[in-house]
mmCIF file of C-alpha atoms in Angstrom:
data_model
loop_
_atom_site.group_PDB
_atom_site.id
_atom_site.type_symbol
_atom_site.label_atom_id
_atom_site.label_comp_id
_atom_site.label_asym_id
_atom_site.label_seq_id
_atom_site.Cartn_x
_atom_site.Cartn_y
_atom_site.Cartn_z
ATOM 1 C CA UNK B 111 -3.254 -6.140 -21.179
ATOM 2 C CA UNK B 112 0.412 -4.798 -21.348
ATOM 3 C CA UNK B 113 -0.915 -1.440 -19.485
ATOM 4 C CA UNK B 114 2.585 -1.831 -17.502
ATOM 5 C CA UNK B 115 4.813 -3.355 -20.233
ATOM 6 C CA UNK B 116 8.378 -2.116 -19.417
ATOM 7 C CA UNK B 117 7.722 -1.377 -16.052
ATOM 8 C CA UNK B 118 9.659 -2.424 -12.540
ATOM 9 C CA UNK B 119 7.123 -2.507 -9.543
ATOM 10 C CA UNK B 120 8.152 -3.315 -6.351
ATOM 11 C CA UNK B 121 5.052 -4.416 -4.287
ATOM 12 C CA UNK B 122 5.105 -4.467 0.043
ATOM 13 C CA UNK B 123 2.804 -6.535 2.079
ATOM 14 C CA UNK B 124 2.636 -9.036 -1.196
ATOM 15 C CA UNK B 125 2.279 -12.443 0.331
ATOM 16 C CA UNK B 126 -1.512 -12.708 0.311
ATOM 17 C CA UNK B 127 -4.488 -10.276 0.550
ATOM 18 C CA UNK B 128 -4.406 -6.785 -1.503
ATOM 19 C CA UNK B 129 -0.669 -7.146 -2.047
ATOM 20 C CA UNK B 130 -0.638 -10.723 -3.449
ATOM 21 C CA UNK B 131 -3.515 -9.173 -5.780
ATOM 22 C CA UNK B 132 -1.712 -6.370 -6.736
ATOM 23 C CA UNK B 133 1.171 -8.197 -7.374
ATOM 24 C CA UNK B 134 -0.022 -10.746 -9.917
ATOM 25 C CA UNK B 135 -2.191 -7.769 -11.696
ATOM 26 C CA UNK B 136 0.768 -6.021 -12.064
ATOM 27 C CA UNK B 137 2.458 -8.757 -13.825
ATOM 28 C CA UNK B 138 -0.499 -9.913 -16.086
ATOM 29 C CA UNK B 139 -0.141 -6.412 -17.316
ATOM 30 C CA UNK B 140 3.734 -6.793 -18.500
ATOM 31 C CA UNK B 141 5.400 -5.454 -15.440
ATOM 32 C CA UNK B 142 8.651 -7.014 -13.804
ATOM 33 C CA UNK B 143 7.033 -7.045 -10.623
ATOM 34 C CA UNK B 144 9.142 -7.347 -7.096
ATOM 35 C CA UNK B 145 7.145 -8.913 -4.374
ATOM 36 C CA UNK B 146 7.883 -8.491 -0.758
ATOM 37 C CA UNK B 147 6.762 -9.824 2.469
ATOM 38 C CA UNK B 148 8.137 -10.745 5.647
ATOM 39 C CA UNK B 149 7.438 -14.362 4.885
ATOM 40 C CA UNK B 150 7.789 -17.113 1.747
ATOM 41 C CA UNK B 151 5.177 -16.973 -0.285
ATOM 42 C CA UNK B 152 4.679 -18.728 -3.750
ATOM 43 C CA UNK B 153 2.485 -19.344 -6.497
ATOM 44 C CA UNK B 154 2.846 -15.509 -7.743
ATOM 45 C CA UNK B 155 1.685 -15.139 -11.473
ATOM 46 C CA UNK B 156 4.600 -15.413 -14.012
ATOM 47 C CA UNK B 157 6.930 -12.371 -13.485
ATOM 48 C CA UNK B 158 7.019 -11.969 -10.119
ATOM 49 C CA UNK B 159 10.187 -12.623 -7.980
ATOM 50 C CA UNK B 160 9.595 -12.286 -4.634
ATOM 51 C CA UNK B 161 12.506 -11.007 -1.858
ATOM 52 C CA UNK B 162 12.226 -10.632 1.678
ATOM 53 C CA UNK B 163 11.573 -7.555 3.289
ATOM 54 C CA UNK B 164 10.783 -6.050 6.722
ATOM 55 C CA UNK B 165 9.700 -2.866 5.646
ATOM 56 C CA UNK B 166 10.208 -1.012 9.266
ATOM 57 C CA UNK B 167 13.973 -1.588 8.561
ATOM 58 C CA UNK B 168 16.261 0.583 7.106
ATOM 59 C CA UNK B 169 19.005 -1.949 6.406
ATOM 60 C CA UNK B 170 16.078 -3.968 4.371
ATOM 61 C CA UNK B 171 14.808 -1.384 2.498
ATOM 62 C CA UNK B 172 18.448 -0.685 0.946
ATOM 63 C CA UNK B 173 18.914 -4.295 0.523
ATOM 64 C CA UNK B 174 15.840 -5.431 -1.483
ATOM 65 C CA UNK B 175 16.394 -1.732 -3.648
ATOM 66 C CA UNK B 176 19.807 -2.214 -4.148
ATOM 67 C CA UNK B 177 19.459 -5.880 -5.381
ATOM 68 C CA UNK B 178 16.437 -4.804 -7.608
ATOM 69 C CA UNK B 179 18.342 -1.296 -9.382
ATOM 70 C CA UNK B 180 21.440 -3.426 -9.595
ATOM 71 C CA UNK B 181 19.587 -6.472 -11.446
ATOM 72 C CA UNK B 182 16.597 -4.347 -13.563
ATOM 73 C CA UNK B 183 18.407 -1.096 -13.671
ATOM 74 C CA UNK B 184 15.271 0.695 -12.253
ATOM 75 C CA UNK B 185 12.041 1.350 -9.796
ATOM 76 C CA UNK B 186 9.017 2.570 -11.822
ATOM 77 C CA UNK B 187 6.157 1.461 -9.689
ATOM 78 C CA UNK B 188 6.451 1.301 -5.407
ATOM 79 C CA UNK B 189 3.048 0.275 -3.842
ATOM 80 C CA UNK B 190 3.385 0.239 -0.601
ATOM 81 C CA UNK B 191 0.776 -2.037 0.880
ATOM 82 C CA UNK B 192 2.164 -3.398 4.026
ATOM 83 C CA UNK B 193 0.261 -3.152 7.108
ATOM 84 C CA UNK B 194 -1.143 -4.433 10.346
ATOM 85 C CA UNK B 195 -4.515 -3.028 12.061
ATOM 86 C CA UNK B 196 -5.237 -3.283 16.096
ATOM 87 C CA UNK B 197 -7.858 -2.184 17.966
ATOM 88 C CA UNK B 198 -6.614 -0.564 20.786
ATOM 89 C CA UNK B 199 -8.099 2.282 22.299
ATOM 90 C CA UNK B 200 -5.958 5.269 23.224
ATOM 91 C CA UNK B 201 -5.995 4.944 26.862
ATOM 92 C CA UNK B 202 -5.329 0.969 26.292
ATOM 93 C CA UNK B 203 -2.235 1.596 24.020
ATOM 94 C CA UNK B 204 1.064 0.311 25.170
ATOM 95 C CA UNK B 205 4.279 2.457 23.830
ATOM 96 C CA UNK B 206 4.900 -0.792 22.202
ATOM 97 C CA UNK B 207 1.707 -1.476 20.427
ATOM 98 C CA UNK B 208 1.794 1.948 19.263
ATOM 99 C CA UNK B 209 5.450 1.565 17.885
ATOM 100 C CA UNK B 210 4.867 -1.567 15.948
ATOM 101 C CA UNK B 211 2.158 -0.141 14.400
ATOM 102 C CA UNK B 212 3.523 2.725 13.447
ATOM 103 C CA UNK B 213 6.759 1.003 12.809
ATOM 104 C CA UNK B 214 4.931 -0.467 9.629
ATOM 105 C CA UNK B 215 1.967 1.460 8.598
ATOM 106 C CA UNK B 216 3.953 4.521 8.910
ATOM 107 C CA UNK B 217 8.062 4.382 8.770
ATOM 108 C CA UNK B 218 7.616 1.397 6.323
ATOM 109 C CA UNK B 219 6.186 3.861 3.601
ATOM 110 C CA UNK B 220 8.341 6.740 4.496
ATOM 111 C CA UNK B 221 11.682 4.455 3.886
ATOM 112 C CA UNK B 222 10.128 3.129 0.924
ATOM 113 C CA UNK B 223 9.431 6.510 -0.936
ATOM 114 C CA UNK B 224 13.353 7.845 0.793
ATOM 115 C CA UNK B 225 14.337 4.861 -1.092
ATOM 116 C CA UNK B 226 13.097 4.643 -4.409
ATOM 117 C CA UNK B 227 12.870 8.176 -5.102
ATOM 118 C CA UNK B 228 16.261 8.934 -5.700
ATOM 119 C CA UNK B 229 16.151 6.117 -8.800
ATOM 120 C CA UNK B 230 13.397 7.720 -9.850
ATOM 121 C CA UNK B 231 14.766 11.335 -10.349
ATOM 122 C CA UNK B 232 17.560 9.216 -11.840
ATOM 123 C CA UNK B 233 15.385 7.529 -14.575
ATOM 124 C CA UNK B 234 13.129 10.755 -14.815
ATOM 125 C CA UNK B 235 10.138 9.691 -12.842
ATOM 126 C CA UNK B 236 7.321 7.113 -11.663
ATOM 127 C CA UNK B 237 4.743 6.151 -9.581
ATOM 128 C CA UNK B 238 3.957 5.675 -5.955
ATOM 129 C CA UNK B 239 1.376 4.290 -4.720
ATOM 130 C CA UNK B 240 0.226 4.531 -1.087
ATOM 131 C CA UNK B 241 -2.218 2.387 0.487
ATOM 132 C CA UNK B 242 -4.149 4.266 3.174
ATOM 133 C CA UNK B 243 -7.416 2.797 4.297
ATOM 134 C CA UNK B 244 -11.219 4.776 4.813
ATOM 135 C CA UNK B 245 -10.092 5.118 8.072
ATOM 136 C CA UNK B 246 -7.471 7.460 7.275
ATOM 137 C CA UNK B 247 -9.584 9.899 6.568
ATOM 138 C CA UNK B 248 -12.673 9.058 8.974
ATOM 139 C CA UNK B 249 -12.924 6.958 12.490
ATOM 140 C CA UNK B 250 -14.668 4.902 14.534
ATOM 141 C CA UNK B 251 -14.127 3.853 18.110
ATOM 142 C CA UNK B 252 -10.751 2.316 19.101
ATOM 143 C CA UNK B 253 -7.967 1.763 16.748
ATOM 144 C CA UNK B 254 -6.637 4.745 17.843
ATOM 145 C CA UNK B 255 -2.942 3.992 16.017
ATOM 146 C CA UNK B 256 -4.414 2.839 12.954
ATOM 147 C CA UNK B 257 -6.220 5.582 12.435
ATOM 148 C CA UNK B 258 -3.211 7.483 13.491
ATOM 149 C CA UNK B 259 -1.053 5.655 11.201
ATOM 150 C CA UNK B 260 -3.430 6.009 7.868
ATOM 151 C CA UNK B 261 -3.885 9.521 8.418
ATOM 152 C CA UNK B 262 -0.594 9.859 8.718
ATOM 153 C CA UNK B 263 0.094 8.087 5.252
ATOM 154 C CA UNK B 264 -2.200 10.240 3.498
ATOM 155 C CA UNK B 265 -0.702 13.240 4.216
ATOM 156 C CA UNK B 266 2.552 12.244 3.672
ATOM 157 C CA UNK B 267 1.610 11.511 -0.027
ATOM 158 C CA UNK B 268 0.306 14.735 -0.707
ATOM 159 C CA UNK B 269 3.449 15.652 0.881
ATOM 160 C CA UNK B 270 5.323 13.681 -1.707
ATOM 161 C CA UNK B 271 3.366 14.493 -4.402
ATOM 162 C CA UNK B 272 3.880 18.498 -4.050
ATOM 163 C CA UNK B 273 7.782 17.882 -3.406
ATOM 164 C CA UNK B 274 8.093 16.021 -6.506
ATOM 165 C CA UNK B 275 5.635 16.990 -9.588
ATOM 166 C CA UNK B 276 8.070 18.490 -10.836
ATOM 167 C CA UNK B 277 10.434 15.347 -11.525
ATOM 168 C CA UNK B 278 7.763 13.366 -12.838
ATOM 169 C CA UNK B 279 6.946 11.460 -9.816
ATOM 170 C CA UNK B 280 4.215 11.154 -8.930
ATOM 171 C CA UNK B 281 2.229 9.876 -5.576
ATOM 172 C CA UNK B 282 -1.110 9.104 -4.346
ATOM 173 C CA UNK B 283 -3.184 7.403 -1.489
ATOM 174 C CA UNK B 284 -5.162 4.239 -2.258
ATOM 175 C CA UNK B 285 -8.120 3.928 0.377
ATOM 176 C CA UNK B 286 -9.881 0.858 0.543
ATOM 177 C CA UNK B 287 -13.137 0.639 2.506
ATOM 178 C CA UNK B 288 -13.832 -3.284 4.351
ATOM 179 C CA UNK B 289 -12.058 -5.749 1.798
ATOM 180 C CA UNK B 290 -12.635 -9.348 2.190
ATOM 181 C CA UNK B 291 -8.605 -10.571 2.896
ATOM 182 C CA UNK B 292 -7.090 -13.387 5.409
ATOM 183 C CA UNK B 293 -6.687 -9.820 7.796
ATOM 184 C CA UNK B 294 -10.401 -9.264 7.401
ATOM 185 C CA UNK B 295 -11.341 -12.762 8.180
ATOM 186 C CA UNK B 296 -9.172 -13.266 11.279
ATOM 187 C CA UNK B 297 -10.848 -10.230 12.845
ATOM 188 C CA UNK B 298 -13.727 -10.185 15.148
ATOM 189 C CA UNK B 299 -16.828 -11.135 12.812
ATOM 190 C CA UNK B 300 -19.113 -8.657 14.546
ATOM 191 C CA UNK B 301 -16.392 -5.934 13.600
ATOM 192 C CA UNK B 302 -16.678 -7.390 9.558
ATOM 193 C CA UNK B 303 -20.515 -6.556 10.490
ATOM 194 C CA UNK B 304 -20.585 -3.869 11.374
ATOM 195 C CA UNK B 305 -18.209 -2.272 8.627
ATOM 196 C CA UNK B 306 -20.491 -4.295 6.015
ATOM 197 C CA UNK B 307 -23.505 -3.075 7.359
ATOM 198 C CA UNK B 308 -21.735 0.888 7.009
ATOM 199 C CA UNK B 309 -21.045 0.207 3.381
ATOM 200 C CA UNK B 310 -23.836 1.262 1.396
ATOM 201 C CA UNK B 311 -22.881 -1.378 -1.456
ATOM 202 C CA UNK B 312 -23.997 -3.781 1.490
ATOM 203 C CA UNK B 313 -20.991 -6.319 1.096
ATOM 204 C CA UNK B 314 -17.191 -6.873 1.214
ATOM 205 C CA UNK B 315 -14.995 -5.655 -1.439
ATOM 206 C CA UNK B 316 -13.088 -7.835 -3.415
ATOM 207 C CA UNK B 317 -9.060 -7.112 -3.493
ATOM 208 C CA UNK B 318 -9.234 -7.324 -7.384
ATOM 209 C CA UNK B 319 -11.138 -4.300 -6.931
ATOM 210 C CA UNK B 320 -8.591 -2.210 -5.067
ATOM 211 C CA UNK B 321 -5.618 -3.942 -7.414
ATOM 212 C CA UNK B 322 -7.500 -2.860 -10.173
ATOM 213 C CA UNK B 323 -7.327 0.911 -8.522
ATOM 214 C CA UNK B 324 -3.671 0.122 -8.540
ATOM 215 C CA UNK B 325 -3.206 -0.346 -11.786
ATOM 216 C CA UNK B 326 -4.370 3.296 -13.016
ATOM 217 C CA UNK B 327 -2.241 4.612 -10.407
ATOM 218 C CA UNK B 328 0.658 3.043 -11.571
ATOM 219 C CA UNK B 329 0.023 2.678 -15.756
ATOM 220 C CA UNK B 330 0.415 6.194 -17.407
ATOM 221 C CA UNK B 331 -3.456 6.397 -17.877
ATOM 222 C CA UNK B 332 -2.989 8.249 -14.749
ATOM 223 C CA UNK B 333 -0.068 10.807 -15.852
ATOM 224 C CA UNK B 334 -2.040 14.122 -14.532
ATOM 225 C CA UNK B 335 -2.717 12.435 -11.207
ATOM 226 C CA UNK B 336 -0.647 12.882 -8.526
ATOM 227 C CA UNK B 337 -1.495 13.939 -4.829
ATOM 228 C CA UNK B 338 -5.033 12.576 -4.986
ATOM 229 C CA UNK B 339 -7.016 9.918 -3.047
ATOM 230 C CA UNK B 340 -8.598 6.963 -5.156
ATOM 231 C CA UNK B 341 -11.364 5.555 -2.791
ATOM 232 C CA UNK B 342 -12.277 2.253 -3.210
ATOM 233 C CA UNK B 343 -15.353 1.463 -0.757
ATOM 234 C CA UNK B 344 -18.749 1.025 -1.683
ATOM 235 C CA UNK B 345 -19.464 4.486 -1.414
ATOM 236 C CA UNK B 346 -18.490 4.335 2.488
ATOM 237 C CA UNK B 347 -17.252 7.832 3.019
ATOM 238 C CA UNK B 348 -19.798 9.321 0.575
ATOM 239 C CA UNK B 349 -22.025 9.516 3.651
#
């Protein structure tokens, strides 16, 4: 417990799944926590507030920070969690399939870090915390701008990471093999199969797993780390 005491974390992608997990972990363990979604949401765990926030927007992005520096005087923590999958193979693509997915999986991260890092040079530091998936670093058949998109992410963190080391902040990729989620369960079950069936655990991960992940990332057990990949996937891209 108290692993975050002191701490402001702002959370994206928080009104259920990973992000709703993440969320309430952060705030058992003594953080002010900021949820955001593009939706109400409720029932958080106690020190949470929860704020709008479509995080392909510019305009939003400034918003939500600027209410959250101006009330809590800082950003410690930024995971950014939001995201959407489709699976659209690259000759199927439509520009605008392709933009909205890139809109959030990719531009949502890259205003969030343009955001929150200047506070953080400010206050002298903090953490960021990317989620990426497995298949930002491996594929399979279709998806072709997720896999694009969570790629993408992970490089930009490392990116990140080098740029700022120096100021204390730090950033790294979170990349969570087949988690069981409401986005999980509204996919195609032979899909969930077949990912399962990959995993050499043999089942679903649990989001308290990858929250859990999180939570090193963003306590200061994890003060040398920075630029790194913490894979969370029952052992999925160990083959």
């Amino acid at each position: 417990m108290n692993r975050l005491q002191g701490k402001v974390a702002l959370v994206t992608g928080a009104g259920r799944g990973i992000g709703r997990t993440i969320a309430d972990t952060f705030a058992r363990e003594g953080a002010t926590v900021i949820a955001t979604g593009r939706s109400e949401a409720n029932g958080f765990a106690d020190g949470v507030e929860y704020h709008r926030l479509d995080v392909s927007s510019d305009a939003d992005w400034a918003r939500v920070v600027g209410e959250v520096t101006g009330r809590h005087g800082r950003v410690d923590v930024l995971a950014n969690n939001a995201g959407v999958i489709a699976y659209e193979s690259l000759h199927e693509l439509t520009v605008e399939s392709w933009q909205q997915v890139v809109a959030i999986n990719q531009t949502g991260v890259w205003l969030g870090m343009r955001e929150v890092v200047p506070h953080m040079q400010r206050t002298g530091g903090g953490s960021i915390i990317n989620v990426s998936s497995i298949w930002g670093s491996v594929a399979v058949a279709g998806a072709h701008a997720y896999h694009a998109t969570k790629g993408a992410v992970r490089n930009m963190s490392k990116s990140a990471a080098i740029t700022y080391a120096r100021e204390n902040i730090r950033v790294n990729s979170l990349h969570p093999g087949f988690i069981r989620t409401p986005l999980t369960e509204a996919q195609d079950p032979e899909i969930n199969e077949f990912v399962i069936g990959q995993t050499p655990m043999g089942r679903a991960g649990d989001p308290q797993e990858v929250a859990n992940g999180a939570l090193f990332l963003a306590s200061d057990e994890s003060s040398f780390v920075t630029g790194s990949e913490l894979v969370v996937d029952g052992g999925y891209l160990a083959q």
